[in-house]
């Protein structure tokens, strides 16, 4: 047993401290210690267990510490309810907190929160577009009507009304922990004509106080017994550098393949300027202006024609939120031709999302890709679709 070395060490230590015991050299442990006898006896009475004991004790103490202790942030509601747990995030007017006694975070109405006490670091986005980082605190609005939310950093403190706080995210230690996103899968089958439709989408984003970036991938496959099959996939990546207030500089890259439009690949590279005209916990409205370059390769029985164009970028994005229930997101991007005058491309998408339990959601989406003047006469001007999917948010 592991206790025997320790008992042996204690017995020998007690003997060393004064228990009379004769030795072959004529000295005894109770005799006065001299520098020579001290050195001799310490050499002779230092067992291996005495050397091992301090590391073993240290390991024992470390093993008693909790491996993954959760934070104990305190949220008090206006009705007096008190919740202790880990504040995760604020988005779309919903504050998410995870107590120790639940399996996942749940949402509460941000407008019904009276106070928050936390010692953790967060990234905060305000209504005016400011991106801040620090320790957050919310005090009673009765005590500070116009400054009841505070963000403290090492060198300064910012006070603002809680109603002006649009977004709160935990400031994680690593890049990967800071990522957020979603994965969706949709499947439809009609037995009458053996028609199958499969759609998938995935996206991930990273947010800091000065910039953000993200990627997304969407695929759609449709097939029917005895008929041709169609497929579409689109990958998009973007980067955004925040300027003062609600404006930013953006860069984007988009890659699209569409069998219905006989498009092997359209590569779109460009950038521009973005601004939020409306930014609240209930709605957001954003405008985008820029310039892009496109390289297109089309399918053909005789050749694979390629076109390169310069196009303007004009777009809007609108989001509508309702507390812990649903959200509506719509986006319209138009690309008027500059080098190919008279040609107009439009990409539109609208998504209605309903929140379920444990970060799951269901979505209903409509999308459309329009080209007013395809280079191939047999190509369709429109490709549109309607999908229903089940997804998970991380």
Short mmCIF file of C-alpha atoms in Angstrom, two decimals:
data_model
loop_
_atom_site.label_atom_id
_atom_site.label_comp_id
_atom_site.label_asym_id
_atom_site.label_seq_id
_atom_site.Cartn_x
_atom_site.Cartn_y
_atom_site.Cartn_z
CA UNK A 1 0.00 0.00 0.00
CA UNK A 2 1.13 3.56 -0.69
CA UNK A 3 0.80 4.59 2.99
CA UNK A 4 3.65 2.32 4.19
CA UNK A 5 6.52 4.45 2.79
CA UNK A 6 4.99 7.51 4.46
CA UNK A 7 4.65 5.70 7.85
CA UNK A 8 8.21 4.44 7.56
CA UNK A 9 9.41 7.96 6.84
CA UNK A 10 7.53 9.32 9.87
CA UNK A 11 8.95 6.64 12.16
CA UNK A 12 12.48 7.38 11.01
CA UNK A 13 11.89 11.12 11.32
CA UNK A 14 10.73 10.71 14.94
CA UNK A 15 13.78 8.59 15.61
CA UNK A 16 16.00 11.25 14.08
CA UNK A 17 14.40 13.95 16.25
CA UNK A 18 15.26 12.35 19.60
CA UNK A 19 14.42 8.68 20.08
CA UNK A 20 17.47 6.94 21.59
CA UNK A 21 18.85 4.41 19.24
CA UNK A 22 22.43 3.11 19.25
CA UNK A 23 24.37 2.99 16.07
CA UNK A 24 27.49 1.15 15.05
CA UNK A 25 29.53 4.36 15.00
CA UNK A 26 28.91 4.92 18.71
CA UNK A 27 26.59 7.90 18.33
CA UNK A 28 22.97 8.06 19.29
CA UNK A 29 20.10 10.03 17.87
CA UNK A 30 19.55 11.72 21.23
CA UNK A 31 23.10 12.97 21.48
CA UNK A 32 23.85 16.61 20.61
CA UNK A 33 24.21 17.26 16.90
CA UNK A 34 27.42 18.63 15.57
CA UNK A 35 28.06 19.72 11.99
CA UNK A 36 29.76 16.38 11.31
CA UNK A 37 27.07 14.21 12.91
CA UNK A 38 24.31 16.32 11.27
CA UNK A 39 25.75 15.67 7.82
CA UNK A 40 26.29 11.99 8.58
CA UNK A 41 22.84 11.37 10.03
CA UNK A 42 21.02 13.31 7.34
CA UNK A 43 22.74 11.19 4.73
CA UNK A 44 21.87 7.98 6.53
CA UNK A 45 18.27 8.86 7.46
CA UNK A 46 16.87 10.31 4.25
CA UNK A 47 14.67 7.56 2.85
CA UNK A 48 13.45 7.53 -0.73
CA UNK A 49 9.87 7.93 0.49
CA UNK A 50 10.78 11.30 1.99
CA UNK A 51 11.89 12.45 -1.44
CA UNK A 52 8.79 11.12 -3.13
CA UNK A 53 6.31 12.41 -0.57
CA UNK A 54 6.17 16.14 -1.52
CA UNK A 55 5.42 15.43 -5.23
CA UNK A 56 2.80 12.86 -4.21
CA UNK A 57 1.20 15.37 -1.87
CA UNK A 58 1.19 18.02 -4.60
CA UNK A 59 -0.47 15.65 -7.08
CA UNK A 60 -3.07 14.72 -4.47
CA UNK A 61 -3.94 18.38 -3.87
CA UNK A 62 -4.15 19.10 -7.60
CA UNK A 63 -6.45 16.13 -8.14
CA UNK A 64 -8.88 17.62 -5.65
CA UNK A 65 -9.30 20.77 -7.76
CA UNK A 66 -12.29 20.91 -10.17
CA UNK A 67 -11.22 20.09 -13.73
CA UNK A 68 -13.63 22.47 -15.46
CA UNK A 69 -15.19 24.84 -12.98
CA UNK A 70 -17.94 26.96 -14.50
CA UNK A 71 -18.16 30.67 -13.96
CA UNK A 72 -20.67 31.99 -11.47
CA UNK A 73 -22.08 35.06 -13.19
CA UNK A 74 -25.16 36.49 -11.50
CA UNK A 75 -28.19 37.72 -13.47
CA UNK A 76 -31.11 39.32 -11.65
CA UNK A 77 -34.40 39.81 -13.49
CA UNK A 78 -36.75 42.74 -13.01
CA UNK A 79 -39.27 40.46 -11.28
CA UNK A 80 -36.64 39.51 -8.68
CA UNK A 81 -35.60 36.11 -10.08
CA UNK A 82 -31.90 35.40 -9.55
CA UNK A 83 -29.93 33.14 -11.92
CA UNK A 84 -26.36 32.01 -11.26
CA UNK A 85 -24.38 30.51 -14.11
CA UNK A 86 -22.24 31.37 -17.13
CA UNK A 87 -23.40 34.20 -19.38
CA UNK A 88 -22.80 32.95 -22.92
CA UNK A 89 -23.97 35.63 -25.34
CA UNK A 90 -26.55 38.22 -26.30
CA UNK A 91 -28.00 38.09 -29.79
CA UNK A 92 -31.30 39.10 -31.37
CA UNK A 93 -32.53 40.54 -28.06
CA UNK A 94 -31.99 37.27 -26.15
CA UNK A 95 -29.43 36.81 -23.34
CA UNK A 96 -28.21 33.21 -23.03
CA UNK A 97 -27.04 31.89 -19.65
CA UNK A 98 -26.01 28.36 -18.64
CA UNK A 99 -26.40 27.42 -14.94
CA UNK A 100 -24.54 24.41 -13.55
CA UNK A 101 -27.74 22.38 -13.17
CA UNK A 102 -28.83 22.47 -16.85
CA UNK A 103 -27.39 20.69 -19.88
CA UNK A 104 -27.33 23.73 -22.18
CA UNK A 105 -27.82 27.49 -22.15
CA UNK A 106 -31.32 28.96 -22.24
CA UNK A 107 -32.49 32.39 -23.36
CA UNK A 108 -34.07 35.23 -21.41
CA UNK A 109 -35.49 38.53 -22.60
CA UNK A 110 -32.77 41.19 -22.55
CA UNK A 111 -35.31 43.91 -21.79
CA UNK A 112 -36.32 42.08 -18.58
CA UNK A 113 -32.77 41.89 -17.15
CA UNK A 114 -32.21 44.16 -14.15
CA UNK A 115 -28.55 43.56 -13.23
CA UNK A 116 -25.55 41.44 -14.30
CA UNK A 117 -22.39 40.69 -12.33
CA UNK A 118 -19.54 38.96 -14.15
CA UNK A 119 -15.75 38.85 -14.01
CA UNK A 120 -15.28 37.34 -17.48
CA UNK A 121 -14.20 39.06 -20.69
CA UNK A 122 -16.65 39.74 -23.53
CA UNK A 123 -16.88 41.42 -26.92
CA UNK A 124 -19.72 43.93 -27.13
CA UNK A 125 -21.32 45.56 -30.19
CA UNK A 126 -23.33 48.73 -29.62
CA UNK A 127 -26.16 50.23 -31.61
CA UNK A 128 -23.88 52.96 -32.96
CA UNK A 129 -21.48 50.34 -34.36
CA UNK A 130 -18.77 50.52 -31.71
CA UNK A 131 -16.98 47.22 -31.00
CA UNK A 132 -15.65 47.00 -27.44
CA UNK A 133 -14.01 44.35 -25.27
CA UNK A 134 -13.77 44.00 -21.50
CA UNK A 135 -15.56 42.94 -18.34
CA UNK A 136 -19.28 43.70 -18.40
CA UNK A 137 -21.64 44.84 -15.67
CA UNK A 138 -25.27 45.90 -15.73
CA UNK A 139 -26.66 47.95 -12.87
CA UNK A 140 -30.24 48.92 -12.15
CA UNK A 141 -31.70 51.39 -14.63
CA UNK A 142 -33.23 53.24 -11.67
CA UNK A 143 -29.73 54.04 -10.37
CA UNK A 144 -28.24 54.96 -13.77
CA UNK A 145 -31.00 55.52 -16.34
CA UNK A 146 -28.68 56.42 -19.24
CA UNK A 147 -25.60 54.43 -18.23
CA UNK A 148 -26.78 51.15 -16.72
CA UNK A 149 -24.41 48.97 -18.79
CA UNK A 150 -20.63 49.18 -18.30
CA UNK A 151 -17.66 47.71 -20.20
CA UNK A 152 -14.36 47.84 -18.31
CA UNK A 153 -10.98 47.26 -19.91
CA UNK A 154 -7.46 47.74 -18.56
CA UNK A 155 -7.25 51.41 -19.50
CA UNK A 156 -10.80 52.78 -19.61
CA UNK A 157 -14.49 52.24 -18.88
CA UNK A 158 -17.47 52.85 -21.17
CA UNK A 159 -20.99 53.38 -19.84
CA UNK A 160 -24.04 53.18 -22.10
CA UNK A 161 -27.76 52.40 -21.88
CA UNK A 162 -28.48 48.67 -21.93
CA UNK A 163 -30.97 49.27 -24.75
CA UNK A 164 -28.07 50.29 -27.01
CA UNK A 165 -26.29 46.93 -26.58
CA UNK A 166 -26.92 44.84 -29.70
CA UNK A 167 -24.55 41.89 -29.26
CA UNK A 168 -22.45 40.26 -26.54
CA UNK A 169 -20.08 37.34 -27.15
CA UNK A 170 -17.70 35.56 -24.80
CA UNK A 171 -14.07 36.39 -25.45
CA UNK A 172 -12.49 32.97 -25.86
CA UNK A 173 -8.82 32.10 -25.43
CA UNK A 174 -8.23 30.63 -28.90
CA UNK A 175 -9.30 31.35 -32.47
CA UNK A 176 -11.19 28.06 -32.80
CA UNK A 177 -13.21 28.60 -29.62
CA UNK A 178 -14.28 32.01 -30.94
CA UNK A 179 -15.86 30.54 -34.08
CA UNK A 180 -19.64 30.51 -34.43
CA UNK A 181 -21.77 29.00 -37.17
CA UNK A 182 -24.43 26.51 -38.21
CA UNK A 183 -24.93 23.28 -40.17
CA UNK A 184 -28.19 22.49 -42.02
CA UNK A 185 -29.50 19.47 -43.91
CA UNK A 186 -32.69 19.17 -45.96
CA UNK A 187 -34.21 16.15 -47.74
CA UNK A 188 -37.42 15.72 -49.76
CA UNK A 189 -38.71 12.64 -51.59
CA UNK A 190 -41.84 12.28 -53.74
CA UNK A 191 -42.84 8.65 -54.37
CA UNK A 192 -45.20 9.39 -57.28
CA UNK A 193 -42.45 10.46 -59.67
CA UNK A 194 -39.41 9.24 -57.68
CA UNK A 195 -38.16 12.79 -57.25
CA UNK A 196 -35.41 13.41 -54.72
CA UNK A 197 -34.10 16.73 -53.42
CA UNK A 198 -31.16 17.11 -51.06
CA UNK A 199 -29.79 20.41 -49.78
CA UNK A 200 -26.98 21.20 -47.35
CA UNK A 201 -25.45 24.36 -45.99
CA UNK A 202 -22.73 25.22 -43.51
CA UNK A 203 -21.23 28.49 -42.33
CA UNK A 204 -18.69 29.70 -39.79
CA UNK A 205 -17.68 33.19 -38.67
CA UNK A 206 -15.07 34.84 -36.47
CA UNK A 207 -15.59 38.20 -34.77
CA UNK A 208 -13.10 40.51 -33.07
CA UNK A 209 -13.31 44.15 -32.02
CA UNK A 210 -11.63 45.37 -35.23
CA UNK A 211 -12.52 42.86 -37.94
CA UNK A 212 -14.55 39.78 -38.81
CA UNK A 213 -14.39 37.00 -41.36
CA UNK A 214 -16.55 34.09 -42.42
CA UNK A 215 -17.11 31.27 -44.91
CA UNK A 216 -20.23 29.50 -46.16
CA UNK A 217 -21.01 26.55 -48.43
CA UNK A 218 -24.38 25.69 -49.98
CA UNK A 219 -25.25 22.66 -52.12
CA UNK A 220 -28.47 21.54 -53.80
CA UNK A 221 -29.16 18.32 -55.71
CA UNK A 222 -32.37 17.35 -57.49
CA UNK A 223 -33.01 14.16 -59.41
CA UNK A 224 -35.99 12.31 -60.88
CA UNK A 225 -36.35 8.83 -62.30
CA UNK A 226 -36.13 8.97 -66.10
CA UNK A 227 -35.22 12.67 -66.13
CA UNK A 228 -32.06 14.74 -66.04
CA UNK A 229 -30.44 15.63 -62.73
CA UNK A 230 -29.53 19.13 -61.64
CA UNK A 231 -27.02 20.33 -59.09
CA UNK A 232 -25.81 23.60 -57.66
CA UNK A 233 -23.08 24.49 -55.23
CA UNK A 234 -21.82 27.85 -54.02
CA UNK A 235 -18.94 28.77 -51.73
CA UNK A 236 -18.44 32.25 -50.29
CA UNK A 237 -15.82 33.84 -48.08
CA UNK A 238 -15.63 37.41 -46.84
CA UNK A 239 -13.59 39.72 -44.64
CA UNK A 240 -14.72 42.91 -42.94
CA UNK A 241 -12.67 45.73 -41.39
CA UNK A 242 -14.70 47.90 -39.05
CA UNK A 243 -14.47 51.66 -39.44
CA UNK A 244 -16.00 54.30 -37.22
CA UNK A 245 -19.56 53.71 -36.09
CA UNK A 246 -21.73 51.52 -38.35
CA UNK A 247 -19.53 51.41 -41.45
CA UNK A 248 -16.89 48.97 -42.66
CA UNK A 249 -14.73 47.94 -45.59
CA UNK A 250 -15.48 44.50 -47.04
CA UNK A 251 -13.76 42.01 -49.32
CA UNK A 252 -15.46 38.96 -50.81
CA UNK A 253 -14.87 35.91 -52.96
CA UNK A 254 -17.69 33.79 -54.39
CA UNK A 255 -17.59 30.56 -56.40
CA UNK A 256 -20.78 29.29 -58.09
CA UNK A 257 -21.60 26.19 -60.16
CA UNK A 258 -25.07 25.73 -61.69
CA UNK A 259 -26.02 22.94 -64.06
CA UNK A 260 -29.37 24.55 -64.96
CA UNK A 261 -27.65 27.72 -66.14
CA UNK A 262 -24.94 25.64 -67.87
CA UNK A 263 -22.38 27.37 -65.68
CA UNK A 264 -19.28 25.35 -64.91
CA UNK A 265 -17.83 27.97 -62.59
CA UNK A 266 -18.27 31.66 -61.92
CA UNK A 267 -15.54 33.22 -59.79
CA UNK A 268 -16.37 36.61 -58.29
CA UNK A 269 -13.69 38.67 -56.52
CA UNK A 270 -14.14 42.18 -55.21
CA UNK A 271 -14.84 44.50 -52.32
CA UNK A 272 -16.50 47.68 -51.26
CA UNK A 273 -18.14 49.66 -48.49
CA UNK A 274 -20.86 48.55 -46.08
CA UNK A 275 -23.05 50.52 -43.69
CA UNK A 276 -25.79 49.70 -41.19
CA UNK A 277 -28.73 52.07 -41.46
CA UNK A 278 -30.70 50.22 -38.76
CA UNK A 279 -29.08 48.19 -35.98
CA UNK A 280 -31.17 47.19 -32.96
CA UNK A 281 -32.11 44.07 -31.00
CA UNK A 282 -35.21 43.75 -33.18
CA UNK A 283 -34.01 44.52 -36.70
CA UNK A 284 -30.94 45.26 -38.81
CA UNK A 285 -30.75 46.87 -42.24
CA UNK A 286 -27.45 47.00 -44.12
CA UNK A 287 -26.36 48.47 -47.45
CA UNK A 288 -23.41 47.29 -49.57
CA UNK A 289 -21.66 49.16 -52.41
CA UNK A 290 -18.62 48.00 -54.34
CA UNK A 291 -16.89 46.69 -57.44
CA UNK A 292 -16.20 43.08 -58.50
CA UNK A 293 -14.46 41.13 -61.24
CA UNK A 294 -16.02 37.92 -62.57
CA UNK A 295 -14.54 35.04 -64.53
CA UNK A 296 -17.16 32.67 -66.01
CA UNK A 297 -16.78 29.29 -67.71
CA UNK A 298 -19.90 27.85 -69.38
CA UNK A 299 -20.80 24.41 -70.67
CA UNK A 300 -21.11 23.88 -74.42
CA UNK A 301 -21.19 20.92 -76.80
CA UNK A 302 -18.57 22.56 -79.02
CA UNK A 303 -16.44 24.57 -76.62
CA UNK A 304 -16.20 25.95 -73.13
CA UNK A 305 -16.68 29.71 -73.58
CA UNK A 306 -15.12 31.93 -70.96
CA UNK A 307 -16.01 35.51 -70.12
CA UNK A 308 -14.39 38.09 -67.88
CA UNK A 309 -16.38 41.10 -66.73
CA UNK A 310 -16.20 44.06 -64.39
CA UNK A 311 -19.43 44.70 -62.50
CA UNK A 312 -20.76 47.07 -59.89
CA UNK A 313 -22.03 45.66 -56.60
CA UNK A 314 -25.23 47.02 -55.05
CA UNK A 315 -26.88 45.10 -52.24
CA UNK A 316 -29.08 45.23 -49.18
CA UNK A 317 -29.56 42.85 -46.25
CA UNK A 318 -32.46 42.90 -43.81
CA UNK A 319 -32.89 40.89 -40.59
CA UNK A 320 -35.94 40.77 -38.33
CA UNK A 321 -35.86 39.10 -34.89
CA UNK A 322 -38.50 38.02 -32.42
CA UNK A 323 -37.58 36.94 -28.89
CA UNK A 324 -36.46 33.29 -28.75
CA UNK A 325 -38.90 32.25 -31.47
CA UNK A 326 -38.02 33.09 -35.04
CA UNK A 327 -35.95 35.29 -37.33
CA UNK A 328 -36.26 36.42 -40.93
CA UNK A 329 -33.19 37.15 -43.05
CA UNK A 330 -33.35 38.45 -46.61
CA UNK A 331 -30.52 39.48 -48.92
CA UNK A 332 -30.47 40.97 -52.40
CA UNK A 333 -27.24 41.47 -54.37
CA UNK A 334 -27.29 43.02 -57.84
CA UNK A 335 -24.37 43.14 -60.28
CA UNK A 336 -24.91 45.64 -63.14
CA UNK A 337 -22.42 45.03 -65.93
CA UNK A 338 -19.81 47.71 -66.57
CA UNK A 339 -17.63 46.04 -69.20
CA UNK A 340 -20.68 44.11 -70.53
CA UNK A 341 -23.15 46.98 -70.59
CA UNK A 342 -26.80 46.02 -70.31
CA UNK A 343 -26.24 42.71 -68.57
CA UNK A 344 -27.60 42.38 -65.02
CA UNK A 345 -27.10 39.57 -62.54
CA UNK A 346 -29.10 39.24 -59.32
CA UNK A 347 -28.67 36.90 -56.37
CA UNK A 348 -31.49 36.79 -53.83
CA UNK A 349 -32.15 34.69 -50.74
CA UNK A 350 -34.74 34.79 -47.95
CA UNK A 351 -34.64 32.51 -44.90
CA UNK A 352 -37.23 32.05 -42.17
CA UNK A 353 -35.74 30.31 -39.11
CA UNK A 354 -37.61 28.87 -36.13
CA UNK A 355 -35.66 28.06 -32.96
CA UNK A 356 -36.00 24.61 -31.41
CA UNK A 357 -34.33 23.09 -28.32
CA UNK A 358 -30.62 22.51 -27.64
CA UNK A 359 -29.37 24.89 -30.36
CA UNK A 360 -31.41 23.16 -33.08
CA UNK A 361 -33.54 25.08 -35.57
CA UNK A 362 -35.61 24.54 -38.68
CA UNK A 363 -35.37 26.77 -41.74
CA UNK A 364 -37.46 27.56 -44.79
CA UNK A 365 -35.42 29.18 -47.56
CA UNK A 366 -36.08 30.66 -50.98
CA UNK A 367 -33.23 31.51 -53.33
CA UNK A 368 -32.90 32.76 -56.90
CA UNK A 369 -29.99 33.31 -59.30
CA UNK A 370 -30.90 35.54 -62.25
CA UNK A 371 -28.89 36.43 -65.36
CA UNK A 372 -30.53 38.81 -67.84
CA UNK A 373 -28.23 37.85 -70.72
CA UNK A 374 -26.48 34.46 -70.43
CA UNK A 375 -23.64 34.02 -72.96
CA UNK A 376 -25.17 30.66 -73.99
CA UNK A 377 -28.59 30.92 -75.61
CA UNK A 378 -29.74 27.55 -74.25
CA UNK A 379 -28.93 28.45 -70.65
CA UNK A 380 -31.79 29.39 -68.32
CA UNK A 381 -32.00 32.96 -67.12
CA UNK A 382 -33.38 31.90 -63.75
CA UNK A 383 -32.55 29.15 -61.30
CA UNK A 384 -34.58 29.21 -58.12
CA UNK A 385 -35.41 26.84 -55.31
CA UNK A 386 -37.34 26.35 -52.09
CA UNK A 387 -35.86 24.23 -49.29
CA UNK A 388 -36.81 23.09 -45.82
CA UNK A 389 -33.99 21.97 -43.52
CA UNK A 390 -33.08 21.05 -39.97
CA UNK A 391 -29.96 22.63 -38.52
CA UNK A 392 -27.73 23.00 -35.49
CA UNK A 393 -26.02 26.19 -34.31
CA UNK A 394 -22.63 26.26 -32.57
#
